[in-house]
Amino acid sequence: MAINKSKVAVGFIVVGVLTVFFGTLLTFVGPLIIDDQVVKNTVIDPKNEMSYTMWRDVPVPFFMSVYFFHVLNPKEILAGEKPMVEQRGPYVYRKRIQKDNITFHPNSTVSYKEYRSYYFEPSMSVGNESDVLTIPNMLVLGAAVMLESLSVPVRMIISMAFKTFDEGPFLTKTVGELMWGYDSKLVNFLNKYLPGMLPSSGKFGLFSEFNNSDTGLFTIHTGKDDIRNVHKVVSWNGLTELSYWRTPQCNMINGTAGQMWPPFMTEESTLPFYSPDACRSLELVYQRSGKMKGIPLYRFVAPKTLFANGTDYSPNEGFCPCRQSGLLNVSSCRQNSPVFISHPHFFNADPVLLDYVHGLSPNEEDHGLFIDIHPLTGVPLNVSIRLQLNLYMKRVRGITETGKISEVVMPMLWFEERGYIDGPILNTFHTNLVVLPAVMEYMQYGMIALGLATIIIAAFVRYRFKCIIYQYSRNQTISYNLLFQRKESSSFIFHPIVTCKN
């Protein structure tokens, strides 16, 4: 019976060794299995139902919050005084995104158009679309700067045209009209006799060209041939480079379309993406790691050099003519209108810009942009893109509507586009990319621990059984010797029982 138990102990030792072996093997194979699943599920392929649907329809709720800078002293501005503004809002819109005209190509690329539409959310807004605000009139003050190179007599004729069409230097309109368009006799005249001069062929509004529109024809990599290229832009509207800017580097179309990125990111990774609205490629940099409801993430933010001018950051020289750092001149892709993009409240911009306008107070928490990425898959978990629209305005001789306006980059509005993964998608994400890898990790170390414990216990039991057998054999020998000695001699000789020593 003892021999049978010894064999059982040996069997357990073998099982323990095998368990340790497979546990150790799993520590090497497990990450490879997870990486392989990540690759399979991040390739843009209709067979990947969850990830493909997520890419095509973007089911994550997206919202655009718009904050207007209501002008408090328009008359004083025309007299040369410093502008005073008051932030109003947010006016929140639900953004719906859907890809259409999806066409897969043999070279592992896919083309599509992405359509967007906006729906006002009164419950999330501070105010209503019927609120009345005053902002600079881009049609007048923007045109004045654009036409400054013309002769004074021509500018005077233009000024008379503004008066004829009842266009003044400032607009007092409802939020809905400012956002999506209002009737303007001047706009109707320009669209009829000078088509193409304005970005919109209908009503003139700051976001009229965005609603119910597409962002252009994108062609991107599917990742089938190389997962490191997934989501990266091949071309936009058939272009592999832009023509808006002054250098080849600034005209490059880099990175993705701004919704997903290749997997397996590190702290050295960056987030490059092409934005048709900004007319250029942008790149965010790693700031810190963190977690969102247990899911690990990397936060990427805009570097201070993003909108720096060519003097402070030489690679941006191609985006000039520049003004102060913190301003991106987008006039070259906005019909030469003197429009500048910046961070809200001139965050991360030259402090002198704050001296020109009363009512601004920049801070990173409210005005910095960021994207939180799950580094293993390249999927954004939480996004907040914040940008400000500014109008460069000044006094232009011959155009009386400009009065004595001091030269200033005037903030008009800023907006935040934000979205985050939540609900069933977040639960599925958490299960597949957090829970299952954790279970696999615990399982591999559990197998190693169980195997080692089995080996130790089985070895100890077998060792004890060997001692018992050894003691049993010795005792039998001692008994035989005692019996023999009794026969040979009448004296009694004591032989101690042999014990096992460690």
Coordinates of C-alpha atoms in Angstrom, one line a residue:
M1 CA 0.0 0.0 0.0
A2 CA 2.9 2.4 0.9
I3 CA 4.4 1.6 -2.5
N4 CA 1.2 2.5 -4.3
K5 CA 1.1 5.8 -2.4
S6 CA 4.7 6.5 -3.4
K7 CA 3.8 5.9 -7.1
V8 CA 0.8 8.3 -6.7
A9 CA 3.1 10.9 -5.2
V10 CA 5.4 10.5 -8.2
G11 CA 2.4 10.9 -10.5
F12 CA 1.5 14.1 -8.7
I13 CA 5.1 15.4 -9.1
V14 CA 4.8 14.8 -12.8
V15 CA 1.5 16.5 -13.0
G16 CA 2.9 19.5 -11.0
V17 CA 5.9 19.7 -13.4
L18 CA 3.6 19.7 -16.4
T19 CA 1.3 22.4 -14.8
V20 CA 4.4 24.6 -14.1
F21 CA 5.5 24.0 -17.7
F22 CA 2.2 25.0 -19.3
G23 CA 1.8 28.0 -16.9
T24 CA 5.3 29.2 -17.9
L25 CA 4.5 28.6 -21.6
L26 CA 1.3 30.6 -21.2
T27 CA 3.2 33.6 -19.9
F28 CA 5.0 33.7 -23.3
V29 CA 2.1 32.5 -25.5
G30 CA -0.7 34.4 -23.8
P31 CA 0.4 37.9 -24.9
L32 CA 0.9 36.5 -28.4
I33 CA -2.7 35.2 -28.4
I34 CA -4.0 38.5 -27.2
D35 CA -2.0 40.5 -29.8
D36 CA -3.2 38.1 -32.5
Q37 CA -6.8 38.7 -31.5
V38 CA -6.2 42.5 -31.4
V39 CA -4.8 42.4 -35.0
K40 CA -7.8 40.3 -36.2
N41 CA -10.3 42.6 -34.5
T42 CA -8.8 46.0 -35.5
V43 CA -8.5 45.3 -39.3
I44 CA -11.2 47.1 -41.2
D45 CA -13.2 44.1 -42.4
P46 CA -17.0 43.6 -42.5
K47 CA -16.3 40.1 -41.0
N48 CA -15.2 41.9 -37.8
E49 CA -18.8 42.7 -36.9
M50 CA -18.3 44.7 -33.7
S51 CA -15.2 46.7 -34.8
Y52 CA -16.5 47.3 -38.3
T53 CA -19.8 48.5 -37.1
M54 CA -18.1 50.8 -34.6
W55 CA -15.9 52.2 -37.4
R56 CA -18.7 52.6 -40.0
D57 CA -21.5 54.1 -37.8
V58 CA -19.5 55.5 -34.8
P59 CA -22.2 54.5 -32.3
V60 CA -20.5 56.5 -29.5
P61 CA -22.6 59.6 -28.7
F62 CA -20.8 62.8 -29.9
F63 CA -21.8 66.3 -28.9
M64 CA -20.7 69.7 -30.2
S65 CA -20.9 72.5 -27.6
V66 CA -20.6 76.0 -29.0
Y67 CA -19.7 79.1 -26.9
F68 CA -20.2 82.5 -28.5
F69 CA -18.3 85.7 -27.5
H70 CA -21.1 88.2 -27.2
V71 CA -19.7 91.7 -28.0
L72 CA -20.6 94.1 -25.2
N73 CA -19.3 97.4 -26.7
P74 CA -19.7 97.4 -30.5
K75 CA -19.9 101.2 -30.7
E76 CA -16.8 101.7 -28.6
I77 CA -14.9 99.2 -30.8
L78 CA -15.7 101.3 -33.8
A79 CA -14.3 104.3 -31.9
G80 CA -11.0 102.4 -31.4
E81 CA -11.5 101.1 -27.9
K82 CA -10.6 97.6 -26.8
P83 CA -13.3 95.0 -27.4
M84 CA -15.2 93.6 -24.4
V85 CA -16.7 90.2 -24.8
E86 CA -18.8 87.9 -22.7
Q87 CA -18.9 84.1 -23.2
R88 CA -22.4 82.8 -23.8
G89 CA -23.4 79.1 -23.9
P90 CA -22.9 76.3 -24.3
Y91 CA -25.3 75.6 -27.1
V92 CA -25.1 71.8 -27.4
Y93 CA -25.8 69.8 -30.5
R94 CA -25.8 66.0 -30.9
K95 CA -23.6 65.0 -33.7
R96 CA -24.5 62.0 -35.8
I97 CA -21.7 60.5 -37.9
Q98 CA -22.1 57.8 -40.6
K99 CA -19.9 56.5 -43.3
D100 CA -21.3 55.8 -46.8
N101 CA -20.1 54.9 -50.3
I102 CA -17.8 52.4 -48.7
T103 CA -15.6 50.7 -51.3
F104 CA -12.9 48.2 -50.6
H105 CA -9.9 48.0 -53.0
P106 CA -7.6 45.1 -53.8
N107 CA -4.6 46.9 -52.4
S108 CA -5.8 46.7 -48.8
T109 CA -7.4 50.2 -48.8
V110 CA -11.0 51.4 -48.4
S111 CA -12.7 54.6 -49.6
Y112 CA -15.6 56.3 -48.1
K113 CA -17.4 59.5 -47.4
E114 CA -18.4 60.5 -43.9
Y115 CA -21.6 62.4 -43.4
R116 CA -22.4 64.5 -40.4
S117 CA -25.5 66.1 -39.1
Y118 CA -26.3 68.2 -35.9
Y119 CA -29.4 68.2 -33.7
F120 CA -29.9 70.8 -31.0
E121 CA -30.1 69.5 -27.4
P122 CA -32.0 72.1 -25.3
S123 CA -31.7 70.0 -22.1
M124 CA -27.9 70.1 -22.3
S125 CA -27.7 73.8 -23.3
V126 CA -27.4 76.9 -21.3
G127 CA -29.9 79.0 -23.4
N128 CA -31.8 78.4 -26.6
E129 CA -31.3 78.8 -30.3
S130 CA -33.6 81.8 -30.1
D131 CA -31.1 83.7 -27.9
V132 CA -29.9 87.0 -29.5
L133 CA -26.2 87.7 -29.7
T134 CA -23.9 90.3 -31.2
I135 CA -20.7 89.3 -33.0
P136 CA -18.5 90.8 -35.7
N137 CA -19.9 90.6 -39.2
M138 CA -17.5 88.5 -41.2
L139 CA -19.1 89.6 -44.5
V140 CA -18.1 93.2 -43.8
L141 CA -15.0 93.3 -41.5
G142 CA -13.5 90.2 -43.2
A143 CA -14.1 91.5 -46.7
A144 CA -12.6 94.9 -45.7
V145 CA -9.3 93.2 -44.9
M146 CA -9.4 91.0 -48.0
L147 CA -10.0 94.1 -50.2
E148 CA -7.4 96.4 -48.6
S149 CA -5.1 96.1 -51.5
L150 CA -7.7 97.7 -53.9
S151 CA -7.7 101.4 -54.6
V152 CA -9.5 103.8 -52.3
P153 CA -12.2 104.6 -54.9
V154 CA -13.0 100.9 -55.3
R155 CA -13.2 100.5 -51.6
M156 CA -15.6 103.4 -51.3
I157 CA -17.8 101.7 -53.9
I158 CA -17.7 98.5 -51.8
S159 CA -18.6 100.5 -48.7
M160 CA -21.6 102.0 -50.5
A161 CA -22.6 98.4 -51.5
F162 CA -22.6 97.4 -47.8
K163 CA -24.9 100.3 -47.0
T164 CA -27.2 99.4 -50.0
F165 CA -27.6 95.9 -48.7
D166 CA -27.9 97.0 -45.1
E167 CA -24.8 95.2 -43.9
G168 CA -23.1 96.8 -40.8
P169 CA -19.9 95.9 -39.0
F170 CA -21.6 93.9 -36.3
L171 CA -24.4 91.3 -36.5
T172 CA -27.2 91.0 -33.9
K173 CA -28.9 87.6 -34.7
T174 CA -30.3 84.6 -33.0
V175 CA -28.0 81.6 -32.2
G176 CA -29.8 79.5 -34.8
E177 CA -29.3 82.1 -37.5
L178 CA -25.6 82.6 -36.6
M179 CA -25.1 78.8 -36.6
W180 CA -27.1 77.6 -39.6
G181 CA -27.6 80.7 -41.7
Y182 CA -29.8 83.8 -42.2
D183 CA -31.2 85.6 -45.2
S184 CA -28.8 88.3 -46.5
K185 CA -29.4 90.5 -49.6
L186 CA -25.6 90.8 -50.0
V187 CA -25.1 87.0 -49.9
N188 CA -27.9 86.5 -52.4
F189 CA -26.3 89.1 -54.7
L190 CA -22.8 87.6 -54.4
N191 CA -24.0 84.1 -55.0
K192 CA -25.9 85.3 -58.1
Y193 CA -23.2 87.5 -59.7
L194 CA -20.0 86.2 -58.1
P195 CA -20.6 82.4 -57.6
G196 CA -17.9 80.7 -55.6
M197 CA -16.8 83.7 -53.7
L198 CA -18.6 82.5 -50.5
P199 CA -18.2 79.0 -49.1
S200 CA -22.0 78.6 -48.9
S201 CA -24.4 78.9 -51.8
G202 CA -27.5 79.4 -49.6
K203 CA -27.9 81.2 -46.3
F204 CA -24.8 82.5 -44.7
G205 CA -24.0 80.9 -41.3
L206 CA -20.8 80.0 -39.4
F207 CA -21.6 76.3 -39.5
S208 CA -24.0 76.1 -42.5
E209 CA -21.4 74.2 -44.6
F210 CA -20.9 71.6 -41.8
N211 CA -24.5 70.4 -41.3
N212 CA -25.8 67.6 -43.5
S213 CA -22.5 67.5 -45.3
D214 CA -19.5 65.2 -45.8
T215 CA -15.9 65.7 -45.0
G216 CA -14.6 64.6 -48.4
L217 CA -13.6 61.3 -50.0
F218 CA -11.1 59.5 -47.8
T219 CA -9.1 56.5 -48.8
I220 CA -7.4 54.7 -45.9
H221 CA -5.5 51.5 -45.1
T222 CA -7.5 48.6 -43.9
G223 CA -4.5 47.0 -42.1
K224 CA -4.8 43.7 -43.8
D225 CA -1.3 43.9 -45.3
D226 CA 0.2 45.6 -42.3
I227 CA -1.7 46.4 -39.1
R228 CA 0.7 49.3 -38.4
N229 CA -0.9 51.2 -41.2
V230 CA -4.6 50.6 -40.3
H231 CA -6.7 53.8 -40.5
K232 CA -3.8 55.8 -42.0
V233 CA -4.9 58.1 -44.8
V234 CA -3.8 57.3 -48.3
S235 CA -5.5 60.2 -50.0
W236 CA -8.3 62.8 -49.5
N237 CA -10.4 63.8 -52.4
G238 CA -7.9 62.1 -54.6
L239 CA -5.0 64.1 -53.2
T240 CA -1.9 62.7 -51.5
E241 CA -0.8 66.2 -50.5
L242 CA -2.3 69.6 -50.1
S243 CA -1.7 72.9 -51.9
Y244 CA -2.8 75.4 -49.2
W245 CA 0.6 75.9 -47.6
R246 CA 4.1 77.0 -48.5
T247 CA 6.3 74.0 -47.8
P248 CA 6.0 70.3 -48.7
Q249 CA 6.1 69.3 -45.0
C250 CA 3.1 71.5 -44.1
N251 CA 1.2 70.1 -47.2
M252 CA 1.6 66.5 -46.1
I253 CA -1.5 64.5 -45.3
N254 CA -0.3 62.5 -42.2
G255 CA -1.8 60.0 -39.8
T256 CA -5.4 58.8 -39.7
A257 CA -8.7 60.4 -40.3
G258 CA -8.9 61.3 -36.6
Q259 CA -11.2 58.6 -35.3
M260 CA -9.0 55.5 -34.7
W261 CA -5.3 54.8 -34.7
P262 CA -3.1 51.7 -35.2
P263 CA -2.8 49.4 -32.1
F264 CA 0.1 48.6 -29.8
M265 CA 0.9 52.2 -28.8
T266 CA 3.7 53.2 -26.4
E267 CA 4.5 56.3 -24.5
E268 CA 6.7 57.4 -27.4
S269 CA 3.8 57.2 -29.8
T270 CA 2.0 60.3 -31.2
L271 CA -1.4 60.8 -32.6
P272 CA -1.2 62.3 -36.1
F273 CA -4.4 62.9 -38.0
Y274 CA -5.7 64.9 -41.0
S275 CA -8.5 67.5 -40.3
P276 CA -10.3 68.8 -43.4
D277 CA -11.8 71.5 -41.3
A278 CA -8.4 72.8 -40.2
C279 CA -7.0 72.2 -43.7
R280 CA -3.9 70.5 -42.4
S281 CA -2.5 67.5 -40.5
L282 CA -2.3 67.8 -36.7
E283 CA -0.3 65.8 -34.2
L284 CA -0.9 65.2 -30.5
V285 CA 1.7 64.0 -28.0
Y286 CA 1.6 61.7 -25.0
Q287 CA 0.9 63.4 -21.6
R288 CA 0.1 60.7 -19.1
S289 CA -1.4 57.2 -18.5
G290 CA -4.6 56.6 -16.6
K291 CA -7.7 54.5 -16.4
M292 CA -11.4 54.9 -17.5
K293 CA -13.7 52.6 -15.6
G294 CA -10.9 50.1 -15.2
I295 CA -9.7 50.3 -18.8
P296 CA -6.1 51.5 -19.2
L297 CA -5.6 54.6 -21.4
Y298 CA -3.0 57.0 -22.6
R299 CA -3.9 60.7 -22.7
F300 CA -2.6 62.7 -25.8
V301 CA -2.7 66.5 -25.9
A302 CA -1.7 69.3 -28.2
P303 CA 1.9 70.4 -27.9
K304 CA 2.6 74.1 -27.4
T305 CA 4.2 74.1 -30.8
L306 CA 0.9 73.0 -32.6
F307 CA -0.1 76.6 -33.5
A308 CA 3.2 78.3 -32.9
N309 CA 4.3 80.7 -35.6
G310 CA 7.4 80.2 -37.8
T311 CA 9.6 82.4 -35.6
D312 CA 9.0 80.3 -32.5
Y313 CA 8.9 76.9 -34.3
S314 CA 10.6 76.8 -37.6
P315 CA 8.7 73.8 -39.1
N316 CA 5.5 75.9 -38.9
E317 CA 7.0 78.5 -41.2
G318 CA 5.1 76.9 -44.1
F319 CA 1.8 77.8 -42.4
C320 CA 2.6 81.5 -42.6
P321 CA 1.9 84.4 -43.1
C322 CA 1.8 84.2 -39.4
R323 CA 0.9 86.5 -36.5
Q324 CA 1.5 85.8 -32.9
S325 CA 2.1 82.2 -31.7
G326 CA -1.1 80.3 -31.0
L327 CA -2.8 81.3 -34.2
L328 CA -3.2 79.2 -37.3
N329 CA -3.9 81.3 -40.4
V330 CA -6.5 79.3 -42.5
S331 CA -7.3 82.1 -45.0
S332 CA -5.7 80.1 -47.7
C333 CA -8.4 77.4 -47.5
R334 CA -11.3 79.9 -46.6
Q335 CA -11.5 82.0 -49.7
N336 CA -8.8 84.2 -48.3
S337 CA -11.0 85.4 -45.5
P338 CA -8.8 86.6 -42.6
V339 CA -9.8 83.8 -40.3
F340 CA -7.6 82.2 -37.6
I341 CA -7.9 79.1 -35.5
S342 CA -6.6 78.9 -32.0
H343 CA -7.2 77.1 -28.7
P344 CA -10.2 78.6 -26.8
H345 CA -9.5 81.9 -24.9
F346 CA -6.1 81.9 -26.6
F347 CA -4.8 79.1 -24.4
N348 CA -1.2 78.3 -25.1
A349 CA -0.9 81.4 -27.2
D350 CA 1.2 84.5 -27.0
P351 CA 0.0 86.4 -23.9
V352 CA -0.2 89.7 -25.9
L353 CA -3.4 88.4 -27.6
L354 CA -5.2 88.5 -24.2
D355 CA -4.2 92.2 -23.9
Y356 CA -6.2 93.1 -27.0
V357 CA -9.6 91.8 -25.7
H358 CA -11.4 92.0 -22.3
G359 CA -13.2 88.9 -21.0
L360 CA -10.9 86.0 -21.7
S361 CA -9.4 83.7 -19.1
P362 CA -7.6 80.6 -20.5
N363 CA -6.9 77.4 -18.5
E364 CA -6.0 73.9 -19.5
E365 CA -8.9 72.1 -17.8
D366 CA -11.6 74.1 -19.7
H367 CA -9.7 75.0 -22.9
G368 CA -7.1 72.3 -23.6
L369 CA -7.9 69.5 -26.0
F370 CA -7.1 65.8 -25.4
I371 CA -7.8 62.3 -26.7
D372 CA -7.7 59.3 -24.3
I373 CA -6.6 56.2 -26.2
H374 CA -6.7 52.5 -25.3
P375 CA -3.0 51.8 -26.2
L376 CA -3.5 48.2 -27.0
T377 CA -6.1 48.7 -29.7
G378 CA -5.8 52.4 -30.7
V379 CA -9.5 53.0 -30.0
P380 CA -10.4 56.4 -28.4
L381 CA -12.2 56.1 -25.1
N382 CA -12.7 59.8 -24.4
V383 CA -12.3 62.7 -26.8
S384 CA -12.5 66.4 -26.4
I385 CA -11.4 68.6 -29.3
R386 CA -11.6 72.3 -28.6
L387 CA -10.9 75.0 -31.1
Q388 CA -11.7 78.7 -31.4
L389 CA -12.7 80.7 -34.5
N390 CA -11.2 84.2 -34.7
L391 CA -11.5 87.1 -37.2
Y392 CA -8.6 89.5 -37.9
M393 CA -10.1 93.0 -38.2
K394 CA -8.8 96.5 -38.6
R395 CA -9.6 99.9 -39.9
V396 CA -9.5 100.0 -43.7
R397 CA -9.5 103.4 -45.4
G398 CA -12.4 104.0 -47.8
I399 CA -14.6 101.4 -46.0
T400 CA -16.4 103.5 -43.4
E401 CA -18.0 100.4 -41.8
T402 CA -14.6 99.7 -40.2
G403 CA -14.6 103.1 -38.4
K404 CA -11.5 103.4 -36.2
I405 CA -11.3 99.8 -35.3
S406 CA -7.9 98.9 -33.7
E407 CA -6.0 96.0 -35.3
V408 CA -7.1 93.0 -33.3
V409 CA -7.6 89.2 -33.7
M410 CA -11.2 89.1 -32.4
P411 CA -12.5 85.8 -30.9
M412 CA -16.0 85.0 -32.3
L413 CA -16.8 81.6 -30.8
W414 CA -15.2 78.4 -29.7
F415 CA -16.5 74.9 -29.9
E416 CA -15.9 71.5 -28.3
E417 CA -16.5 68.2 -30.0
R418 CA -16.6 65.5 -27.4
G419 CA -17.5 61.8 -27.1
Y420 CA -16.8 58.8 -24.9
I421 CA -17.4 55.1 -25.0
D422 CA -20.2 54.1 -22.7
G423 CA -23.0 51.5 -22.3
P424 CA -22.9 48.1 -24.0
I425 CA -19.9 49.0 -26.1
L426 CA -17.9 49.9 -23.0
N427 CA -19.0 46.7 -21.3
T428 CA -18.0 44.6 -24.3
F429 CA -14.7 46.5 -24.5
H430 CA -14.0 46.0 -20.8
T431 CA -14.8 42.2 -21.0
N432 CA -12.7 41.5 -24.1
L433 CA -9.8 43.8 -23.4
V434 CA -9.6 43.9 -19.6
V435 CA -11.3 41.0 -18.0
L436 CA -10.2 38.2 -20.4
P437 CA -6.5 39.3 -20.5
A438 CA -6.6 39.6 -16.6
V439 CA -8.1 36.1 -16.3
M440 CA -5.5 34.7 -18.7
E441 CA -2.8 36.4 -16.6
Y442 CA -4.1 35.1 -13.3
M443 CA -4.6 31.7 -14.8
Q444 CA -1.0 31.4 -16.0
Y445 CA 0.4 32.5 -12.6
G446 CA -2.2 30.3 -10.8
M447 CA -1.0 27.3 -12.9
I448 CA 2.6 28.0 -12.0
A449 CA 1.7 28.4 -8.3
L450 CA -0.5 25.3 -8.3
G451 CA 2.1 23.2 -10.1
L452 CA 4.9 24.3 -7.6
A453 CA 2.6 23.5 -4.7
T454 CA 1.8 20.1 -6.1
I455 CA 5.4 19.3 -6.6
I456 CA 6.4 20.3 -3.1
I457 CA 3.6 18.5 -1.4
A458 CA 4.0 15.4 -3.5
A459 CA 7.8 15.3 -3.0
F460 CA 7.3 15.7 0.8
V461 CA 4.7 12.9 0.9
R462 CA 6.9 10.6 -1.1
Y463 CA 9.9 11.5 1.1
R464 CA 7.8 10.6 4.2
F465 CA 6.7 7.3 2.7
K466 CA 10.4 6.4 2.0
C467 CA 11.2 7.1 5.6
I468 CA 8.4 4.9 6.8
I469 CA 9.6 2.1 4.5
Y470 CA 13.2 2.6 5.6
Q471 CA 12.2 2.6 9.3
Y472 CA 10.0 -0.5 8.8
S473 CA 13.0 -2.4 7.2
R474 CA 15.4 -1.3 10.0
N475 CA 13.0 -2.4 12.7
Q476 CA 12.7 -5.8 11.1
T477 CA 16.4 -6.1 11.1
I478 CA 16.8 -5.0 14.7
S479 CA 14.1 -7.5 15.8
Y480 CA 16.0 -10.3 14.1
N481 CA 19.3 -9.2 15.7
L482 CA 17.7 -9.1 19.2
L483 CA 16.3 -12.6 18.8
F484 CA 19.7 -13.8 17.6
Q485 CA 21.5 -12.2 20.4
R486 CA 19.2 -13.7 23.0
K487 CA 20.1 -17.1 21.7
E488 CA 23.8 -16.4 21.8
S489 CA 24.0 -14.5 25.1
S490 CA 22.0 -14.1 28.2
S491 CA 22.8 -10.3 28.3
F492 CA 20.5 -7.8 26.6
I493 CA 21.9 -5.3 24.1
F494 CA 19.7 -2.2 23.3
H495 CA 19.7 -1.1 19.6
P496 CA 17.9 2.3 19.2
I497 CA 15.3 2.7 16.3
V498 CA 16.8 4.5 13.3
T499 CA 15.0 7.8 12.4
C500 CA 15.0 9.7 9.1
K501 CA 17.0 12.9 9.2
N502 CA 16.4 15.9 6.9

